mmCIF file of C-alpha atoms (C1' of nucleotides) in Angstrom:
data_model
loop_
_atom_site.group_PDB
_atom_site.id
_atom_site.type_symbol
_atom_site.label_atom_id
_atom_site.label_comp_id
_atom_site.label_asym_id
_atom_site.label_seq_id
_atom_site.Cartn_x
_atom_site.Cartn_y
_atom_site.Cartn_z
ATOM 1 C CA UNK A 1194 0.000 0.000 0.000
ATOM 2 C CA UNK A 1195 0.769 3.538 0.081
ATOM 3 C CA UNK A 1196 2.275 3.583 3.323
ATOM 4 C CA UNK A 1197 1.871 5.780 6.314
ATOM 5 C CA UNK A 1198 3.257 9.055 4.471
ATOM 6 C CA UNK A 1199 0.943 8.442 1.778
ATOM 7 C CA UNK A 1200 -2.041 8.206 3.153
ATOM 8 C CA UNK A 1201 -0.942 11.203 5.199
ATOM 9 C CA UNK A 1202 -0.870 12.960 2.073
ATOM 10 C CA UNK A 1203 -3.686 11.794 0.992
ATOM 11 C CA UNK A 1204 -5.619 12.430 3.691
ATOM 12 C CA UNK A 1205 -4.238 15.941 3.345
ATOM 13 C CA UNK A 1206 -5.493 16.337 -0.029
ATOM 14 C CA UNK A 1207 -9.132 15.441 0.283
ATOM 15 C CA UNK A 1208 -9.345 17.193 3.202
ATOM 16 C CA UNK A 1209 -10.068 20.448 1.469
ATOM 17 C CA UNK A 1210 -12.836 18.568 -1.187
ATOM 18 C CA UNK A 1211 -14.198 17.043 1.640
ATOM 19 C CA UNK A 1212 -14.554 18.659 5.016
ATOM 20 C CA UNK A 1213 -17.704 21.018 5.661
ATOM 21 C CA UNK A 1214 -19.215 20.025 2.892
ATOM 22 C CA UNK A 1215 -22.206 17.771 2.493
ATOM 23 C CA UNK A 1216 -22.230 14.438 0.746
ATOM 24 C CA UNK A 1217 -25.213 14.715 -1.855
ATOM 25 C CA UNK A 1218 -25.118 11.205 -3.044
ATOM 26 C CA UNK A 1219 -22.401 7.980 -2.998
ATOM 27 C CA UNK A 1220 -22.139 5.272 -6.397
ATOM 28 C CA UNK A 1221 -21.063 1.741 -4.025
ATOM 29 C CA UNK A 1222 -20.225 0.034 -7.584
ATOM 30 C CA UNK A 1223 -20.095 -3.259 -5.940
ATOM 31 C CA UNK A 1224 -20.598 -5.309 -2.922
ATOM 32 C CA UNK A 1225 -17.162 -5.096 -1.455
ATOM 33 C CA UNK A 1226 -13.480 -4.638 -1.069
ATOM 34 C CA UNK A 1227 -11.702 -6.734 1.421
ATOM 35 C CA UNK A 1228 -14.387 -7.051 3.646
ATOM 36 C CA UNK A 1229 -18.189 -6.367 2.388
ATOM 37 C CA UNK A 1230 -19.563 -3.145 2.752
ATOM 38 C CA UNK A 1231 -21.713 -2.216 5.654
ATOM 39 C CA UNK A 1232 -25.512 -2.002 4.837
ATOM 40 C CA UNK A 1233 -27.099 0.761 3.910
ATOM 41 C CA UNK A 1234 -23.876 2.922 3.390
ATOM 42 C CA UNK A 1235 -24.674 5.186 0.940
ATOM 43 C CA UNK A 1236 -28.038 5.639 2.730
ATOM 44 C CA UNK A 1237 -25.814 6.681 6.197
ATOM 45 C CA UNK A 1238 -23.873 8.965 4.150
ATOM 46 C CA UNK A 1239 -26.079 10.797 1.733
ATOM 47 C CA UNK A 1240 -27.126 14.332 3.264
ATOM 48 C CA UNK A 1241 -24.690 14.056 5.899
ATOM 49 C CA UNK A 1242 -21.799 16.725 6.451
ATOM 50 C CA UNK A 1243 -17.991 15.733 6.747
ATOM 51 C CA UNK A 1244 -16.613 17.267 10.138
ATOM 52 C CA UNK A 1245 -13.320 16.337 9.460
ATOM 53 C CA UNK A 1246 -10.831 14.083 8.593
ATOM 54 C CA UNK A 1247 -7.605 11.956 10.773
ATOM 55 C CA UNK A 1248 -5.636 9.495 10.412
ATOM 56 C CA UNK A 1249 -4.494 6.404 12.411
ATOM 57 C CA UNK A 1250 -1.641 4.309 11.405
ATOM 58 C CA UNK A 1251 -2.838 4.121 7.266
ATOM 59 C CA UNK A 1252 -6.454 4.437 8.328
ATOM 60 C CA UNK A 1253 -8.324 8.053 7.270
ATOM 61 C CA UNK A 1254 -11.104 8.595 9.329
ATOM 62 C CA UNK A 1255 -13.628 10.729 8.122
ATOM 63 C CA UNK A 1256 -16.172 12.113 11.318
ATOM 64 C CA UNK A 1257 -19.145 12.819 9.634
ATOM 65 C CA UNK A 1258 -22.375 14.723 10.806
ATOM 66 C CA UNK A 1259 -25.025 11.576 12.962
ATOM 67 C CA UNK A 1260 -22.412 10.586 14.654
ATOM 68 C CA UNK A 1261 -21.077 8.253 12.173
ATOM 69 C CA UNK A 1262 -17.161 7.945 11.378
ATOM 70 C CA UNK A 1263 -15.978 6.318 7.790
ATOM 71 C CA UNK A 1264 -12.766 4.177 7.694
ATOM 72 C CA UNK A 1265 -10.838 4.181 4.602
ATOM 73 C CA UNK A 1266 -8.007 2.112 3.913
ATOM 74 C CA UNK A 1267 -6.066 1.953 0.838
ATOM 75 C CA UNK A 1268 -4.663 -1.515 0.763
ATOM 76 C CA UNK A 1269 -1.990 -2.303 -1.680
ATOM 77 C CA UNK A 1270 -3.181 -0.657 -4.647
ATOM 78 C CA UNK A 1271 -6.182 1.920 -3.440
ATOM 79 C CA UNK A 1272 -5.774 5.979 -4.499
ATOM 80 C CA UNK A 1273 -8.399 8.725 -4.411
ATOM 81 C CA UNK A 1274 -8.653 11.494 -6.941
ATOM 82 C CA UNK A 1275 -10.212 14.795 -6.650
ATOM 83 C CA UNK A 1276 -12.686 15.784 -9.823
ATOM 84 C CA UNK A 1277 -13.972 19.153 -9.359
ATOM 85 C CA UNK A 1278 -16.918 20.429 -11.808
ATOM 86 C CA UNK A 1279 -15.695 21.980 -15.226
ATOM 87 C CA UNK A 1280 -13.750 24.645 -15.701
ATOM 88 C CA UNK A 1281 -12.233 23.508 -12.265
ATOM 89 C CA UNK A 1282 -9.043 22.620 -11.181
ATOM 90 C CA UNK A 1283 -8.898 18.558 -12.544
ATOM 91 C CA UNK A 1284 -7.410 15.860 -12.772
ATOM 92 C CA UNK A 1285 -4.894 16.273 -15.822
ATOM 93 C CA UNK A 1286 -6.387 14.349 -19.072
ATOM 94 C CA UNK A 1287 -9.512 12.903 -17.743
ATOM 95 C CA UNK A 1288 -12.724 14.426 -18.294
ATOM 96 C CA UNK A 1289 -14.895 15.160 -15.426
ATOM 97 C CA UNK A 1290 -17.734 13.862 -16.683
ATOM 98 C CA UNK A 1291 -15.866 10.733 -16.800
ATOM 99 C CA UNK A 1292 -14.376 10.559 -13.484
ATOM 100 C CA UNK A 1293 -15.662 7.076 -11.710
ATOM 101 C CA UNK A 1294 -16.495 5.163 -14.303
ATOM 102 C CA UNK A 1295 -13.000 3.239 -14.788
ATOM 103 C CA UNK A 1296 -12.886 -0.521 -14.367
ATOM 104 C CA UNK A 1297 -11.846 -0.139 -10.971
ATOM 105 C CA UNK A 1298 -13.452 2.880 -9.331
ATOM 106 C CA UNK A 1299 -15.492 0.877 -6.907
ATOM 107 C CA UNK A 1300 -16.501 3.990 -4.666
ATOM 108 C CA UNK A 1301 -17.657 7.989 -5.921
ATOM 109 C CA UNK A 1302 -18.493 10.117 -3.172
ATOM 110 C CA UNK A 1303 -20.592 13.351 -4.651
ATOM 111 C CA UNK A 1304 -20.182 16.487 -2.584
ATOM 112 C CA UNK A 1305 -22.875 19.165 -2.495
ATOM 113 C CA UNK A 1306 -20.215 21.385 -4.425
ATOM 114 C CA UNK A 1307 -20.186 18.707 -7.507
ATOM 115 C CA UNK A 1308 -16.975 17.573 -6.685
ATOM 116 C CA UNK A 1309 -16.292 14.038 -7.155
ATOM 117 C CA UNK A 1310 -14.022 11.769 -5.199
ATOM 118 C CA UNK A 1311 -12.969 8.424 -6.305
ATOM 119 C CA UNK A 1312 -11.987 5.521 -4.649
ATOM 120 C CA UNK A 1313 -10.080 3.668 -7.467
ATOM 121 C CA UNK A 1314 -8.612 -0.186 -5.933
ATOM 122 C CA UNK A 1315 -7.513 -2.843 -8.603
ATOM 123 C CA UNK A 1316 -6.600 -5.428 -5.766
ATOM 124 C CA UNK A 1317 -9.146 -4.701 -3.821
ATOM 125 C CA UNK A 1318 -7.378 -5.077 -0.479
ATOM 126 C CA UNK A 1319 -8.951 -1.934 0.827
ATOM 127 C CA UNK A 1320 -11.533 -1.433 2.906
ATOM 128 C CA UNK A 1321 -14.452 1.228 3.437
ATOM 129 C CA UNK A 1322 -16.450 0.956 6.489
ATOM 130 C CA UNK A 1323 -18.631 2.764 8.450
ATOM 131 C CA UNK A 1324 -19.171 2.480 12.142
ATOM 132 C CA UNK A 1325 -20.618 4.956 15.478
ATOM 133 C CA UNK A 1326 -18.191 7.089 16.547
ATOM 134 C CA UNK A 1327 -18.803 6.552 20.169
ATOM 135 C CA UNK A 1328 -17.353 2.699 19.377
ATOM 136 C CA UNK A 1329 -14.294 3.563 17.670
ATOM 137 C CA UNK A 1330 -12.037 2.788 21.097
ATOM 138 C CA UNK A 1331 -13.869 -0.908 20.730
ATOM 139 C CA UNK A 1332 -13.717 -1.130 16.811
ATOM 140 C CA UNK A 1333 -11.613 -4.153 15.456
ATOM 141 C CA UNK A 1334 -9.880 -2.778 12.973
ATOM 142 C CA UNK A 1335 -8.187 -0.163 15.167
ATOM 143 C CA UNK A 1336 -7.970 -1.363 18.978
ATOM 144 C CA UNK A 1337 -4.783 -3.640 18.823
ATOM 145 C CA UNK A 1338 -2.912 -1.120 17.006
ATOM 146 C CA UNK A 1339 0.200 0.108 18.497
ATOM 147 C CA UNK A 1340 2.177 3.694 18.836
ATOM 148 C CA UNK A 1341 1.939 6.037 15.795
ATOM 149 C CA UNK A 1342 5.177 6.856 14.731
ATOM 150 C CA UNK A 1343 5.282 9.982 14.479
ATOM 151 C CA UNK A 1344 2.855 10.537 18.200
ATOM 152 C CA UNK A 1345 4.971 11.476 21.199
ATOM 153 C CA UNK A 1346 4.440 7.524 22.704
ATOM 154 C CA UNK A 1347 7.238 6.275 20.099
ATOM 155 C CA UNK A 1348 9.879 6.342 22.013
ATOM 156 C CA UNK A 1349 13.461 4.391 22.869
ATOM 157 C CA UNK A 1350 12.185 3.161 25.928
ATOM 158 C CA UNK A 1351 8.779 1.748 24.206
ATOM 159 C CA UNK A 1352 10.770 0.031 21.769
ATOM 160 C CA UNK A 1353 12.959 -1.102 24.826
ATOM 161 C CA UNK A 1354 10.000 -2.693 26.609
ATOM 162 C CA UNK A 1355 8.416 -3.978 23.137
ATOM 163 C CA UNK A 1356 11.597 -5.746 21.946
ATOM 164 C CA UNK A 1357 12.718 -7.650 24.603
ATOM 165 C CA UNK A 1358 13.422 -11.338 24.522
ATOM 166 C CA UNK A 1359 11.977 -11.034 20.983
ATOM 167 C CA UNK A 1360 13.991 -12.917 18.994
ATOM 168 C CA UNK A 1361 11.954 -11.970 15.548
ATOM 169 C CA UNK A 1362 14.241 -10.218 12.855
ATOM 170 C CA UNK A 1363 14.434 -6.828 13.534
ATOM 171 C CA UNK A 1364 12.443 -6.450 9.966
ATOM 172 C CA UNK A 1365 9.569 -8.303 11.294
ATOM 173 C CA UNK A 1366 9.614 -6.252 14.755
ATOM 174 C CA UNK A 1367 9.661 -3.265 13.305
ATOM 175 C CA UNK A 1368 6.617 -4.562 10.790
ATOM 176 C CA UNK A 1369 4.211 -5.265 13.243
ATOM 177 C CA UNK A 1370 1.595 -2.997 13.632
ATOM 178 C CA UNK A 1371 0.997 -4.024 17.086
ATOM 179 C CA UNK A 1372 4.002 -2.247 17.954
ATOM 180 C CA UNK A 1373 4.086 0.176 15.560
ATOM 181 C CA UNK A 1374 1.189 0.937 13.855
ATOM 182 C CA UNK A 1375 1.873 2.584 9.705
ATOM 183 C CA UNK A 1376 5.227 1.293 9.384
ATOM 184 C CA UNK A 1377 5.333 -0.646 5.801
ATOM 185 C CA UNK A 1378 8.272 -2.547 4.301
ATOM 186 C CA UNK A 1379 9.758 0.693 2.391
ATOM 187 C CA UNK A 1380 10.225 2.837 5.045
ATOM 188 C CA UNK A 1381 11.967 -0.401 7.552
ATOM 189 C CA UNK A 1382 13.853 -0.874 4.849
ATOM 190 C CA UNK A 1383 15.151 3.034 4.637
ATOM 191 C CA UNK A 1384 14.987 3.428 8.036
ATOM 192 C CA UNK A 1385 17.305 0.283 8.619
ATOM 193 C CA UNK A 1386 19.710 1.363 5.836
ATOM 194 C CA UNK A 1387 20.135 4.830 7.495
ATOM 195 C CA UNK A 1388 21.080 3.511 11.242
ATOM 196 C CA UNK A 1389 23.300 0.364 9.622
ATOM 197 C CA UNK A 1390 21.445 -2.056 11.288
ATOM 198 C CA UNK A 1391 20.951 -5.479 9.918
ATOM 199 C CA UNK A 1392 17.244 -6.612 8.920
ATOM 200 C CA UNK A 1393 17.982 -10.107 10.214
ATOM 201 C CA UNK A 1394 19.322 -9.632 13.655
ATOM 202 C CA UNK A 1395 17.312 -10.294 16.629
ATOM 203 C CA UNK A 1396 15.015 -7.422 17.848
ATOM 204 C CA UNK A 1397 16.289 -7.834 21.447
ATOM 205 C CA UNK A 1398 19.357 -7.488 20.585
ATOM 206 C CA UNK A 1399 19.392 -3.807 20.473
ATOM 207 C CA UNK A 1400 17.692 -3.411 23.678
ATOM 208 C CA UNK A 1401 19.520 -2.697 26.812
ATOM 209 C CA UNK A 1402 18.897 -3.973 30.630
ATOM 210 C CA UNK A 1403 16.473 -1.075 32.337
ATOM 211 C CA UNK A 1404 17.467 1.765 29.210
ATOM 212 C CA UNK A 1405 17.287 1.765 25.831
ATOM 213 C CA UNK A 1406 21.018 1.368 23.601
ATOM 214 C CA UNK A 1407 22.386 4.296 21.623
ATOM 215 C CA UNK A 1408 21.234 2.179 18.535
ATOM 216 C CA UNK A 1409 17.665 1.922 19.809
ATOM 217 C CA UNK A 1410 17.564 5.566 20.370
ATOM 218 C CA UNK A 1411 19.336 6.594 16.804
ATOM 219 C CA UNK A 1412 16.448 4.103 15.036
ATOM 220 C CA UNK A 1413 13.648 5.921 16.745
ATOM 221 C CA UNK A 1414 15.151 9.432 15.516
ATOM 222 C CA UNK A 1415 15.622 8.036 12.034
ATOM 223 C CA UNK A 1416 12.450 6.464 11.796
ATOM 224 C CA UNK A 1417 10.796 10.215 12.422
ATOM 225 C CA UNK A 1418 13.293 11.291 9.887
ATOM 226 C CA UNK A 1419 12.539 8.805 6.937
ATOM 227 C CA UNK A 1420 8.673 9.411 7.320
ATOM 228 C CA UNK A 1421 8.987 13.199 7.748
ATOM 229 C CA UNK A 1422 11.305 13.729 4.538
ATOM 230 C CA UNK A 1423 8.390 11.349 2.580
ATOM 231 C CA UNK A 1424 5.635 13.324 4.163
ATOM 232 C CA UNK A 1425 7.370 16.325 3.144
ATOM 233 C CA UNK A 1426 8.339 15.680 -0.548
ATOM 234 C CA UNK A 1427 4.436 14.223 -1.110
ATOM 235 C CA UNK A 1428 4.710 10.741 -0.247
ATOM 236 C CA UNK A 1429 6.177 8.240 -2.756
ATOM 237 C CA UNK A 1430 4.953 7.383 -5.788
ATOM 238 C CA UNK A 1431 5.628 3.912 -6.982
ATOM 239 C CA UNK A 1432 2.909 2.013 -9.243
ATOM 240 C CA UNK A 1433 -0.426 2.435 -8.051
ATOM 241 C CA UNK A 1434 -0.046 5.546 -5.566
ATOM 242 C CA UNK A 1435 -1.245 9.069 -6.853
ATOM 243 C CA UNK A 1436 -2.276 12.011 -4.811
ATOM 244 C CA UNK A 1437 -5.734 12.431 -4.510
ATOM 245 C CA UNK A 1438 -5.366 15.578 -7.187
ATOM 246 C CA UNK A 1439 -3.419 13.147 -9.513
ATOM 247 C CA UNK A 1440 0.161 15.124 -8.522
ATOM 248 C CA UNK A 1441 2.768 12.398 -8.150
ATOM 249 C CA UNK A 1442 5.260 12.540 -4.765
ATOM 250 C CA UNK A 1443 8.790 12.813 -4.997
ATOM 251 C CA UNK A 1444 9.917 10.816 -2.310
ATOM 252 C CA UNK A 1445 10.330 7.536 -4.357
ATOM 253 C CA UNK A 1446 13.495 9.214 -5.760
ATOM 254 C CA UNK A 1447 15.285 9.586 -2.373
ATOM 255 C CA UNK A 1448 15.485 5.749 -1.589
ATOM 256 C CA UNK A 1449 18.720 4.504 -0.751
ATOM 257 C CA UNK A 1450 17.786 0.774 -0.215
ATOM 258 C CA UNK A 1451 14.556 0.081 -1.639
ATOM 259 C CA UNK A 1452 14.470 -1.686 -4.810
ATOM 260 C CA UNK A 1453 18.058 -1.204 -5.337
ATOM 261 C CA UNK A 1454 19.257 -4.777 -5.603
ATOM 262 C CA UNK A 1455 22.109 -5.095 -6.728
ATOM 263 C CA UNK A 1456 23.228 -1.407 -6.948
ATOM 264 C CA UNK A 1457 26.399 -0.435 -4.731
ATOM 265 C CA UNK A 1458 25.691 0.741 -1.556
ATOM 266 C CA UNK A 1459 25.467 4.706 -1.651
ATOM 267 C CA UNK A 1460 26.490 4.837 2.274
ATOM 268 C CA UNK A 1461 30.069 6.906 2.376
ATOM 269 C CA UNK A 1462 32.460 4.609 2.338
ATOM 270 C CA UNK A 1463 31.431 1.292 1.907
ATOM 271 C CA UNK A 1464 32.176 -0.882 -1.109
ATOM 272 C CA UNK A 1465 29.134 -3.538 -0.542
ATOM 273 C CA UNK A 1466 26.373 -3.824 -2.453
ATOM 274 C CA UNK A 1467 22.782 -3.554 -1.691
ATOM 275 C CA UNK A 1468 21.163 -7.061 -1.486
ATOM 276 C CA UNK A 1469 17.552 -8.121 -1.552
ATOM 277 C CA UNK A 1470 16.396 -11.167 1.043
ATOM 278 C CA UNK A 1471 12.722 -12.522 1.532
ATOM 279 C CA UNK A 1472 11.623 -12.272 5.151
ATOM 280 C CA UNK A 1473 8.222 -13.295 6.380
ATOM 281 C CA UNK A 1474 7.606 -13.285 2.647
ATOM 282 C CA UNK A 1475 8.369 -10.015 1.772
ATOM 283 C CA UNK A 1476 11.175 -8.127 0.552
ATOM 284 C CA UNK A 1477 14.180 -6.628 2.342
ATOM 285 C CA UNK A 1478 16.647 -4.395 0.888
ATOM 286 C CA UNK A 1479 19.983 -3.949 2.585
ATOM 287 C CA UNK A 1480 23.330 -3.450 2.383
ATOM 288 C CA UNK A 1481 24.998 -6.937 4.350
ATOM 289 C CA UNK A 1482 28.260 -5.079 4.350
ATOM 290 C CA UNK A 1483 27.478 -2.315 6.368
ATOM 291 C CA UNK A 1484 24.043 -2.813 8.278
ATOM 292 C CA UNK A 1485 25.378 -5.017 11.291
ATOM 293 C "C1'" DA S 252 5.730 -18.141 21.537
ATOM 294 C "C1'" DG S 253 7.208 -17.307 17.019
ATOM 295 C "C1'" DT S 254 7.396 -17.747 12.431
ATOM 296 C "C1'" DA S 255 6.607 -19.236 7.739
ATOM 297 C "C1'" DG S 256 3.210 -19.480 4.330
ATOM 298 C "C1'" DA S 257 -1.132 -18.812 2.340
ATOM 299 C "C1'" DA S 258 -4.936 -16.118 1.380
ATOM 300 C "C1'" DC S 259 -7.308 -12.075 -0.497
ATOM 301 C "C1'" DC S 260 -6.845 -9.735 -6.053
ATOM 302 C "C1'" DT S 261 -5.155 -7.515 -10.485
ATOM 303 C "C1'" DG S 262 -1.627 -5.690 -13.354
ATOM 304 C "C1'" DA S 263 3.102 -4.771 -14.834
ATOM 305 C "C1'" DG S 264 7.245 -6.455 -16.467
ATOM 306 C "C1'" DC S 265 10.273 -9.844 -18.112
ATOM 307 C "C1'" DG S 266 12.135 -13.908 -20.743
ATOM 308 C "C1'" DC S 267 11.139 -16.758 -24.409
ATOM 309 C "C1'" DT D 1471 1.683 -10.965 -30.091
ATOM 310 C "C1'" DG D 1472 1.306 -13.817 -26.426
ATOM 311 C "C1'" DC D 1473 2.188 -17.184 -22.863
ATOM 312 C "C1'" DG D 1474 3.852 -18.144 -18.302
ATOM 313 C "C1'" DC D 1475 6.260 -16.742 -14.627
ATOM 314 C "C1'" DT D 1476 7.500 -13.413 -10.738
ATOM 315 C "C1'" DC D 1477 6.740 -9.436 -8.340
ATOM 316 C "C1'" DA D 1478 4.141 -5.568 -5.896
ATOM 317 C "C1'" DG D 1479 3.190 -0.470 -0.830
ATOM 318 C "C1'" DG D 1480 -1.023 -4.557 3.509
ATOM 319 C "C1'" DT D 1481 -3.281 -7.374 6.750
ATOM 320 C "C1'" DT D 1482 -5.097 -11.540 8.706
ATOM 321 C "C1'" DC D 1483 -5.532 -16.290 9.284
ATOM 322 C "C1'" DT D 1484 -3.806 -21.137 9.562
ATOM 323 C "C1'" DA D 1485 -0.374 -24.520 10.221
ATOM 324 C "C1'" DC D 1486 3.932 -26.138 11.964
#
DNA sequence: AGTAGAACCTGAGCGC
DNA sequence: TGCGCTCAGGTTCTAC
């Protein structure tokens, strides 16, 4: 998926389309993403206002007007874009009148204003959902989720307490949205690559007795870093991400690991070369010369 | 307890 | 032009 910094930019961009502004009407073009949609959703939404929007881990969270709040989640391959009325800002080369029709534009929510947002998924491992806002500290989707990264609670000695005696690849650790929640495989991989620490060696092992190691403490500054500098430059754009006004981030051009196999390692320095491994079934990028 | 693997899907890219 | 294979930003579930 877009990862954390992209659906922080995303979030950002419908913001404006969106928030006090009433939905006048909803197309649900079919019965699901990941999980089927809740009954009756258009029905909840239409005539409602949007109070405003957050985000938790990659979840936007959209408070609307009845007390409702909608969950959004952009799975591997899910983008919104922003189609205001003609003679609008729009979304270069498509017409508006054509906006959420596409193959894969499951979802168009119709503001009062005529603006259309578009919920465009080919995989189809999103999810839209819609549940009270007085049960969002029970709701499933978001109770076991751990720190935000960017929140004041990520800190060394979290990490500390949350690593210990776990002897699960660093990679994986760091994966887990029950400790961190919005971390995806890009920015571990960056955020590894920065702080020269190996994606295959024990979590624990960077922990220390009652405080946290130097390392522990230069991984939670770095991890900050990485997602603030993608945040900044737009997100990354890689296939299937887009900003919700069809602008593309920048960010994808400032990785130093990621999908570099095979390229030298650009840390000063060292001669290795960066190497691509498959934990827990996904990809790792790393230099095995100087990440220890 | 921890981890590997599969599952959910489609599309892009590559080698032949 | 096309077939078959591998890969892809996420999350959750099952099986060892």
């Amino acid at each position: 998926m877009p990862e954390l910094p992209e659906v922080e930019t995303v979030k950002r961009g419908l913001e404006p389309a969106m928030v006090g502004k009433r939905i006048s009407n909803v197309d649900v073009n079919r019965a699901g993403l990941r999980f089927p949609f809740p009954e009756n959703m258009a029905a909840r939404l239409v005539g409602q206002k949007v109070l405003g929007l957050s985000r938790r881990a990659k979840y936007i969270l959209v408070r609307i007007s009845g007390g409702d709040v909608l969950l959004m989640h952009l799975g591997m391959s899910g983008r919104f874009t922003v189609h205001e009325p003609e003679g609008q800002k729009n979304v270069p080369g498509q017409f508006y009148h054509d906006a959420g029709t596409g193959k894969h534009d499951h979802v168009v929510f119709h503001m009062e204003d005529g603006t259309k947002i578009v919920y465009t998924d080919p995989r189809r491992f999103g999810i839209i959902d819609l549940f009270p806002e007085d049960q969002m500290s029970d709701y499933k989707l978001l109770v076991s989720l751990g720190v935000e990264p960017l929140g004041n609670t990520l800190t060394a000695d979290y990490l500390n307490a949350a690593f210990k005696g776990r002897k699960m690849p660093l990679k994986a650790a760091l994966l887990d949205q029950k400790i961190i929640a919005g971390l995806g495989n890009i920015y571990v991989c960056e955020a590894l690559f920065r702080t020269k620490l190996s994606p295959r060696r024990q979590a624990a092992s960077i922990t220390g007795k009652s405080r946290p190691t130097q390392r522990l403490d230069e991984l939670v500054r770095v991890i900050r870093e990485v997602l603030n500098e993608a945040i900044a430059s737009g997100g990354s754009s890689l296939r299937d991400f887009a900003q919700s006004d069809g602008e593309l981030g920048y960010f994808q051009h400032s990785f130093q690991a990621y999908g570099r196999e095979g390229e030298p390692c650009v840390a000063p320095g060292c001669a290795g070369q960066i190497e691509r491994i498959v934990q827990s079934g996904r990809s790792t990028f790393f230099c095995p010369h100087c990440q220890r």
